[in-house]
Amino acid sequence: MKIGDPLPHITLPATGNKMITLSAQVGQPLVLYFYPRDDTPGCTQEGQDFRDNYNAFQATHTLIFGVSRDSVKQHEQFKTKYQFPFDLLADENEQLCQLFEVIKLKNQFGKSVSGIERSTFLFDQAGILRYEWRQVKVAGHVQAVLEAIDKL
């Protein structure tokens, strides 16, 4: 995926016992944020930042989906625990992660492991990718996304 590409035609299981087809979400801006793992400190803070600013996203009619390789069951627990008002997509087979090239080799306790690089993608109302953030640092990130939405 690169700037100017349309929402992919991929369907993934999501919280709330849903199946979400990304290409069917055209008509309003959409934030797709990839995070490494449910219920870890950075991922929790990022989710809470999106949650705490949810009204600002709602004011611009922007959809938010969080994506990781965790199962729907894990996502349900994570979403409930932190009261996230948006759905989490389970990409257990890395279909979406591979398309967005967010799987990277990381160093974890001296070993190389494959994991999700924290990344966010913003699509406009027509379903076209307009902004991307890679190697995201959580602090201040949600505000940067909101500022980009104002420019759409």
mmCIF file with all atom_site columns, C-alpha atoms in Angstrom:
data_model
loop_
_atom_site.group_PDB
_atom_site.id
_atom_site.type_symbol
_atom_site.label_atom_id
_atom_site.label_alt_id
_atom_site.label_comp_id
_atom_site.label_asym_id
_atom_site.label_entity_id
_atom_site.label_seq_id
_atom_site.pdbx_PDB_ins_code
_atom_site.Cartn_x
_atom_site.Cartn_y
_atom_site.Cartn_z
_atom_site.occupancy
_atom_site.B_iso_or_equiv
_atom_site.pdbx_formal_charge
_atom_site.auth_seq_id
_atom_site.auth_comp_id
_atom_site.auth_asym_id
_atom_site.auth_atom_id
_atom_site.pdbx_PDB_model_num
ATOM 1   C CA . MET A 1 1   ? 0.000   0.000   0.000  1.00 0.00 ? 1   MET A CA 1
ATOM 2   C CA . LYS A 1 2   ? 1.179   3.448   -0.884 1.00 0.00 ? 2   LYS A CA 1
ATOM 3   C CA . ILE A 1 3   ? -0.289  6.953   -0.824 1.00 0.00 ? 3   ILE A CA 1
ATOM 4   C CA . GLY A 1 4   ? -3.052  7.133   -3.457 1.00 0.00 ? 4   GLY A CA 1
ATOM 5   C CA . ASP A 1 5   ? -4.066  3.464   -3.198 1.00 0.00 ? 5   ASP A CA 1
ATOM 6   C CA . PRO A 1 6   ? -7.705  2.541   -2.441 1.00 0.00 ? 6   PRO A CA 1
ATOM 7   C CA . LEU A 1 7   ? -8.900  0.655   0.620  1.00 0.00 ? 7   LEU A CA 1
ATOM 8   C CA . PRO A 1 8   ? -8.114  -3.023  0.081  1.00 0.00 ? 8   PRO A CA 1
ATOM 9   C CA . HIS A 1 9   ? -10.887 -5.525  -0.496 1.00 0.00 ? 9   HIS A CA 1
ATOM 10  C CA . ILE A 1 10  ? -10.115 -7.615  2.579  1.00 0.00 ? 10  ILE A CA 1
ATOM 11  C CA . THR A 1 11  ? -12.561 -8.938  5.155  1.00 0.00 ? 11  THR A CA 1
ATOM 12  C CA . LEU A 1 12  ? -11.395 -9.681  8.695  1.00 0.00 ? 12  LEU A CA 1
ATOM 13  C CA . PRO A 1 13  ? -13.111 -10.816 11.881 1.00 0.00 ? 13  PRO A CA 1
ATOM 14  C CA . ALA A 1 14  ? -13.631 -8.046  14.407 1.00 0.00 ? 14  ALA A CA 1
ATOM 15  C CA . THR A 1 15  ? -14.887 -7.427  17.895 1.00 0.00 ? 15  THR A CA 1
ATOM 16  C CA . GLY A 1 16  ? -18.636 -7.461  18.370 1.00 0.00 ? 16  GLY A CA 1
ATOM 17  C CA . ASN A 1 17  ? -18.919 -10.700 16.376 1.00 0.00 ? 17  ASN A CA 1
ATOM 18  C CA . LYS A 1 18  ? -18.516 -8.751  13.115 1.00 0.00 ? 18  LYS A CA 1
ATOM 19  C CA . MET A 1 19  ? -16.808 -9.314  9.799  1.00 0.00 ? 19  MET A CA 1
ATOM 20  C CA . ILE A 1 20  ? -15.412 -6.021  8.485  1.00 0.00 ? 20  ILE A CA 1
ATOM 21  C CA . THR A 1 21  ? -14.751 -5.540  4.775  1.00 0.00 ? 21  THR A CA 1
ATOM 22  C CA . LEU A 1 22  ? -12.443 -2.560  4.452  1.00 0.00 ? 22  LEU A CA 1
ATOM 23  C CA . SER A 1 23  ? -13.410 -1.637  0.894  1.00 0.00 ? 23  SER A CA 1
ATOM 24  C CA . ALA A 1 24  ? -17.036 -1.346  2.046  1.00 0.00 ? 24  ALA A CA 1
ATOM 25  C CA . GLN A 1 25  ? -16.151 1.493   4.436  1.00 0.00 ? 25  GLN A CA 1
ATOM 26  C CA . VAL A 1 26  ? -15.985 4.172   1.731  1.00 0.00 ? 26  VAL A CA 1
ATOM 27  C CA . GLY A 1 27  ? -17.952 7.334   2.501  1.00 0.00 ? 27  GLY A CA 1
ATOM 28  C CA . GLN A 1 28  ? -16.155 8.625   5.568  1.00 0.00 ? 28  GLN A CA 1
ATOM 29  C CA . PRO A 1 29  ? -12.526 8.980   6.605  1.00 0.00 ? 29  PRO A CA 1
ATOM 30  C CA . LEU A 1 30  ? -10.987 5.838   8.093  1.00 0.00 ? 30  LEU A CA 1
ATOM 31  C CA . VAL A 1 31  ? -8.054  5.385   10.468 1.00 0.00 ? 31  VAL A CA 1
ATOM 32  C CA . LEU A 1 32  ? -6.394  1.980   10.430 1.00 0.00 ? 32  LEU A CA 1
ATOM 33  C CA . TYR A 1 33  ? -3.832  1.641   13.200 1.00 0.00 ? 33  TYR A CA 1
ATOM 34  C CA . PHE A 1 34  ? -1.603  -1.407  13.539 1.00 0.00 ? 34  PHE A CA 1
ATOM 35  C CA . TYR A 1 35  ? -0.189  -2.262  16.938 1.00 0.00 ? 35  TYR A CA 1
ATOM 36  C CA . PRO A 1 36  ? 1.994   -5.153  18.153 1.00 0.00 ? 36  PRO A CA 1
ATOM 37  C CA . ARG A 1 37  ? -0.066  -6.810  20.862 1.00 0.00 ? 37  ARG A CA 1
ATOM 38  C CA . ASP A 1 38  ? -3.159  -6.470  23.045 1.00 0.00 ? 38  ASP A CA 1
ATOM 39  C CA . ASP A 1 39  ? -2.782  -5.372  26.656 1.00 0.00 ? 39  ASP A CA 1
ATOM 40  C CA . THR A 1 40  ? 0.870   -4.323  26.511 1.00 0.00 ? 40  THR A CA 1
ATOM 41  C CA . PRO A 1 41  ? 1.883   -0.886  27.831 1.00 0.00 ? 41  PRO A CA 1
ATOM 42  C CA . GLY A 1 42  ? 2.433   0.992   24.541 1.00 0.00 ? 42  GLY A CA 1
ATOM 43  C CA . CYS A 1 43  ? -0.512  -0.645  22.786 1.00 0.00 ? 43  CYS A CA 1
ATOM 44  C CA . THR A 1 44  ? -2.791  0.048   25.726 1.00 0.00 ? 44  THR A CA 1
ATOM 45  C CA . GLN A 1 45  ? -1.750  3.709   25.823 1.00 0.00 ? 45  GLN A CA 1
ATOM 46  C CA . GLU A 1 46  ? -2.268  4.083   22.075 1.00 0.00 ? 46  GLU A CA 1
ATOM 47  C CA . GLY A 1 47  ? -5.749  2.557   22.311 1.00 0.00 ? 47  GLY A CA 1
ATOM 48  C CA . GLN A 1 48  ? -6.594  4.783   25.258 1.00 0.00 ? 48  GLN A CA 1
ATOM 49  C CA . ASP A 1 49  ? -5.436  7.861   23.325 1.00 0.00 ? 49  ASP A CA 1
ATOM 50  C CA . PHE A 1 50  ? -7.752  6.956   20.433 1.00 0.00 ? 50  PHE A CA 1
ATOM 51  C CA . ARG A 1 51  ? -10.536 6.254   22.960 1.00 0.00 ? 51  ARG A CA 1
ATOM 52  C CA . ASP A 1 52  ? -9.988  9.518   24.848 1.00 0.00 ? 52  ASP A CA 1
ATOM 53  C CA . ASN A 1 53  ? -10.174 11.492  21.584 1.00 0.00 ? 53  ASN A CA 1
ATOM 54  C CA . TYR A 1 54  ? -13.023 9.448   20.121 1.00 0.00 ? 54  TYR A CA 1
ATOM 55  C CA . ASN A 1 55  ? -15.470 12.378  20.229 1.00 0.00 ? 55  ASN A CA 1
ATOM 56  C CA . ALA A 1 56  ? -13.117 14.435  18.033 1.00 0.00 ? 56  ALA A CA 1
ATOM 57  C CA . PHE A 1 57  ? -12.989 11.566  15.515 1.00 0.00 ? 57  PHE A CA 1
ATOM 58  C CA . GLN A 1 58  ? -16.777 11.238  15.669 1.00 0.00 ? 58  GLN A CA 1
ATOM 59  C CA . ALA A 1 59  ? -17.140 14.970  14.975 1.00 0.00 ? 59  ALA A CA 1
ATOM 60  C CA . THR A 1 60  ? -15.353 14.404  11.634 1.00 0.00 ? 60  THR A CA 1
ATOM 61  C CA . HIS A 1 61  ? -17.294 11.163  10.971 1.00 0.00 ? 61  HIS A CA 1
ATOM 62  C CA . THR A 1 62  ? -14.017 9.213   11.008 1.00 0.00 ? 62  THR A CA 1
ATOM 63  C CA . LEU A 1 63  ? -14.002 5.454   11.574 1.00 0.00 ? 63  LEU A CA 1
ATOM 64  C CA . ILE A 1 64  ? -11.228 3.907   13.662 1.00 0.00 ? 64  ILE A CA 1
ATOM 65  C CA . PHE A 1 65  ? -10.058 0.293   13.480 1.00 0.00 ? 65  PHE A CA 1
ATOM 66  C CA . GLY A 1 66  ? -7.182  -1.136  15.498 1.00 0.00 ? 66  GLY A CA 1
ATOM 67  C CA . VAL A 1 67  ? -5.374  -4.131  13.969 1.00 0.00 ? 67  VAL A CA 1
ATOM 68  C CA . SER A 1 68  ? -3.062  -6.742  15.448 1.00 0.00 ? 68  SER A CA 1
ATOM 69  C CA . ARG A 1 69  ? -2.367  -10.447 15.049 1.00 0.00 ? 69  ARG A CA 1
ATOM 70  C CA . ASP A 1 70  ? -4.240  -11.253 18.269 1.00 0.00 ? 70  ASP A CA 1
ATOM 71  C CA . SER A 1 71  ? -7.414  -13.343 18.163 1.00 0.00 ? 71  SER A CA 1
ATOM 72  C CA . VAL A 1 72  ? -10.918 -11.890 18.320 1.00 0.00 ? 72  VAL A CA 1
ATOM 73  C CA . LYS A 1 73  ? -11.260 -13.403 21.802 1.00 0.00 ? 73  LYS A CA 1
ATOM 74  C CA . GLN A 1 74  ? -8.150  -11.526 22.983 1.00 0.00 ? 74  GLN A CA 1
ATOM 75  C CA . HIS A 1 75  ? -9.402  -8.369  21.268 1.00 0.00 ? 75  HIS A CA 1
ATOM 76  C CA . GLU A 1 76  ? -12.771 -8.642  23.034 1.00 0.00 ? 76  GLU A CA 1
ATOM 77  C CA . GLN A 1 77  ? -11.057 -8.802  26.425 1.00 0.00 ? 77  GLN A CA 1
ATOM 78  C CA . PHE A 1 78  ? -8.751  -5.889  25.572 1.00 0.00 ? 78  PHE A CA 1
ATOM 79  C CA . LYS A 1 79  ? -11.603 -3.761  24.202 1.00 0.00 ? 79  LYS A CA 1
ATOM 80  C CA . THR A 1 80  ? -13.808 -4.455  27.226 1.00 0.00 ? 80  THR A CA 1
ATOM 81  C CA . LYS A 1 81  ? -11.038 -3.880  29.772 1.00 0.00 ? 81  LYS A CA 1
ATOM 82  C CA . TYR A 1 82  ? -10.247 -0.418  28.405 1.00 0.00 ? 82  TYR A CA 1
ATOM 83  C CA . GLN A 1 83  ? -13.716 0.451   27.051 1.00 0.00 ? 83  GLN A CA 1
ATOM 84  C CA . PHE A 1 84  ? -12.594 1.133   23.498 1.00 0.00 ? 84  PHE A CA 1
ATOM 85  C CA . PRO A 1 85  ? -15.564 2.521   21.501 1.00 0.00 ? 85  PRO A CA 1
ATOM 86  C CA . PHE A 1 86  ? -14.136 1.274   18.174 1.00 0.00 ? 86  PHE A CA 1
ATOM 87  C CA . ASP A 1 87  ? -13.619 -2.214  16.765 1.00 0.00 ? 87  ASP A CA 1
ATOM 88  C CA . LEU A 1 88  ? -10.409 -4.212  16.733 1.00 0.00 ? 88  LEU A CA 1
ATOM 89  C CA . LEU A 1 89  ? -9.634  -6.407  13.715 1.00 0.00 ? 89  LEU A CA 1
ATOM 90  C CA . ALA A 1 90  ? -7.984  -9.811  14.124 1.00 0.00 ? 90  ALA A CA 1
ATOM 91  C CA . ASP A 1 91  ? -5.325  -10.331 11.453 1.00 0.00 ? 91  ASP A CA 1
ATOM 92  C CA . GLU A 1 92  ? -4.088  -13.696 12.721 1.00 0.00 ? 92  GLU A CA 1
ATOM 93  C CA . ASN A 1 93  ? -2.893  -14.756 9.247  1.00 0.00 ? 93  ASN A CA 1
ATOM 94  C CA . GLU A 1 94  ? -1.116  -11.419 8.679  1.00 0.00 ? 94  GLU A CA 1
ATOM 95  C CA . GLN A 1 95  ? -3.062  -10.830 5.447  1.00 0.00 ? 95  GLN A CA 1
ATOM 96  C CA . LEU A 1 96  ? -3.555  -7.109  6.118  1.00 0.00 ? 96  LEU A CA 1
ATOM 97  C CA . CYS A 1 97  ? -0.203  -6.732  7.897  1.00 0.00 ? 97  CYS A CA 1
ATOM 98  C CA . GLN A 1 98  ? 1.622   -8.078  4.843  1.00 0.00 ? 98  GLN A CA 1
ATOM 99  C CA . LEU A 1 99  ? -0.306  -5.811  2.473  1.00 0.00 ? 99  LEU A CA 1
ATOM 100 C CA . PHE A 1 100 ? 0.657   -2.749  4.519  1.00 0.00 ? 100 PHE A CA 1
ATOM 101 C CA . GLU A 1 101 ? 4.202   -4.067  5.075  1.00 0.00 ? 101 GLU A CA 1
ATOM 102 C CA . VAL A 1 102 ? 4.080   -3.576  8.839  1.00 0.00 ? 102 VAL A CA 1
ATOM 103 C CA . ILE A 1 103 ? 5.691   -6.908  9.778  1.00 0.00 ? 103 ILE A CA 1
ATOM 104 C CA . LYS A 1 104 ? 9.307   -6.175  10.669 1.00 0.00 ? 104 LYS A CA 1
ATOM 105 C CA . LEU A 1 105 ? 12.183  -7.970  12.351 1.00 0.00 ? 105 LEU A CA 1
ATOM 106 C CA . LYS A 1 106 ? 12.625  -6.698  15.894 1.00 0.00 ? 106 LYS A CA 1
ATOM 107 C CA . ASN A 1 107 ? 15.180  -7.377  18.580 1.00 0.00 ? 107 ASN A CA 1
ATOM 108 C CA . GLN A 1 108 ? 13.489  -8.803  21.668 1.00 0.00 ? 108 GLN A CA 1
ATOM 109 C CA . PHE A 1 109 ? 15.652  -9.938  24.574 1.00 0.00 ? 109 PHE A CA 1
ATOM 110 C CA . GLY A 1 110 ? 18.601  -10.407 22.219 1.00 0.00 ? 110 GLY A CA 1
ATOM 111 C CA . LYS A 1 111 ? 16.653  -12.462 19.669 1.00 0.00 ? 111 LYS A CA 1
ATOM 112 C CA . SER A 1 112 ? 15.308  -11.442 16.274 1.00 0.00 ? 112 SER A CA 1
ATOM 113 C CA . VAL A 1 113 ? 11.548  -11.848 16.169 1.00 0.00 ? 113 VAL A CA 1
ATOM 114 C CA . SER A 1 114 ? 8.947   -10.938 13.568 1.00 0.00 ? 114 SER A CA 1
ATOM 115 C CA . GLY A 1 115 ? 6.371   -8.438  14.814 1.00 0.00 ? 115 GLY A CA 1
ATOM 116 C CA . ILE A 1 116 ? 4.133   -5.533  13.906 1.00 0.00 ? 116 ILE A CA 1
ATOM 117 C CA . GLU A 1 117 ? 5.783   -2.138  13.609 1.00 0.00 ? 117 GLU A CA 1
ATOM 118 C CA . ARG A 1 118 ? 3.383   0.387   15.125 1.00 0.00 ? 118 ARG A CA 1
ATOM 119 C CA . SER A 1 119 ? 1.892   2.157   12.081 1.00 0.00 ? 119 SER A CA 1
ATOM 120 C CA . THR A 1 120 ? -1.193  4.196   11.207 1.00 0.00 ? 120 THR A CA 1
ATOM 121 C CA . PHE A 1 121 ? -2.893  4.825   7.868  1.00 0.00 ? 121 PHE A CA 1
ATOM 122 C CA . LEU A 1 122 ? -5.527  7.464   7.082  1.00 0.00 ? 122 LEU A CA 1
ATOM 123 C CA . PHE A 1 123 ? -7.954  7.042   4.191  1.00 0.00 ? 123 PHE A CA 1
ATOM 124 C CA . ASP A 1 124 ? -10.187 9.851   2.933  1.00 0.00 ? 124 ASP A CA 1
ATOM 125 C CA . GLN A 1 125 ? -13.956 9.713   2.307  1.00 0.00 ? 125 GLN A CA 1
ATOM 126 C CA . ALA A 1 126 ? -13.376 8.159   -1.116 1.00 0.00 ? 126 ALA A CA 1
ATOM 127 C CA . GLY A 1 127 ? -11.350 5.329   0.440  1.00 0.00 ? 127 GLY A CA 1
ATOM 128 C CA . ILE A 1 128 ? -7.983  6.598   -0.847 1.00 0.00 ? 128 ILE A CA 1
ATOM 129 C CA . LEU A 1 129 ? -4.863  6.375   1.336  1.00 0.00 ? 129 LEU A CA 1
ATOM 130 C CA . ARG A 1 130 ? -3.779  9.957   2.059  1.00 0.00 ? 130 ARG A CA 1
ATOM 131 C CA . TYR A 1 131 ? -1.429  9.733   5.077  1.00 0.00 ? 131 TYR A CA 1
ATOM 132 C CA . GLU A 1 132 ? 0.752   7.105   6.685  1.00 0.00 ? 132 GLU A CA 1
ATOM 133 C CA . TRP A 1 133 ? 2.786   7.065   9.865  1.00 0.00 ? 133 TRP A CA 1
ATOM 134 C CA . ARG A 1 134 ? 5.392   4.350   10.435 1.00 0.00 ? 134 ARG A CA 1
ATOM 135 C CA . GLN A 1 135 ? 7.547   3.617   13.473 1.00 0.00 ? 135 GLN A CA 1
ATOM 136 C CA . VAL A 1 136 ? 4.922   5.483   15.488 1.00 0.00 ? 136 VAL A CA 1
ATOM 137 C CA . LYS A 1 137 ? 5.799   6.872   18.888 1.00 0.00 ? 137 LYS A CA 1
ATOM 138 C CA . VAL A 1 138 ? 2.608   6.864   20.954 1.00 0.00 ? 138 VAL A CA 1
ATOM 139 C CA . ALA A 1 139 ? 3.005   10.266  22.628 1.00 0.00 ? 139 ALA A CA 1
ATOM 140 C CA . GLY A 1 140 ? 1.264   12.919  20.519 1.00 0.00 ? 140 GLY A CA 1
ATOM 141 C CA . HIS A 1 141 ? 0.411   10.521  17.700 1.00 0.00 ? 141 HIS A CA 1
ATOM 142 C CA . VAL A 1 142 ? -3.384  10.708  17.937 1.00 0.00 ? 142 VAL A CA 1
ATOM 143 C CA . GLN A 1 143 ? -3.210  14.508  17.808 1.00 0.00 ? 143 GLN A CA 1
ATOM 144 C CA . ALA A 1 144 ? -1.151  14.274  14.595 1.00 0.00 ? 144 ALA A CA 1
ATOM 145 C CA . VAL A 1 145 ? -3.818  11.999  13.083 1.00 0.00 ? 145 VAL A CA 1
ATOM 146 C CA . LEU A 1 146 ? -6.578  14.448  14.027 1.00 0.00 ? 146 LEU A CA 1
ATOM 147 C CA . GLU A 1 147 ? -4.634  17.306  12.440 1.00 0.00 ? 147 GLU A CA 1
ATOM 148 C CA . ALA A 1 148 ? -4.271  15.280  9.223  1.00 0.00 ? 148 ALA A CA 1
ATOM 149 C CA . ILE A 1 149 ? -8.025  14.583  9.159  1.00 0.00 ? 149 ILE A CA 1
ATOM 150 C CA . ASP A 1 150 ? -8.635  18.348  9.255  1.00 0.00 ? 150 ASP A CA 1
ATOM 151 C CA . LYS A 1 151 ? -6.573  18.633  6.034  1.00 0.00 ? 151 LYS A CA 1
ATOM 152 C CA . LEU A 1 152 ? -8.634  16.064  4.098  1.00 0.00 ? 152 LEU A CA 1
#
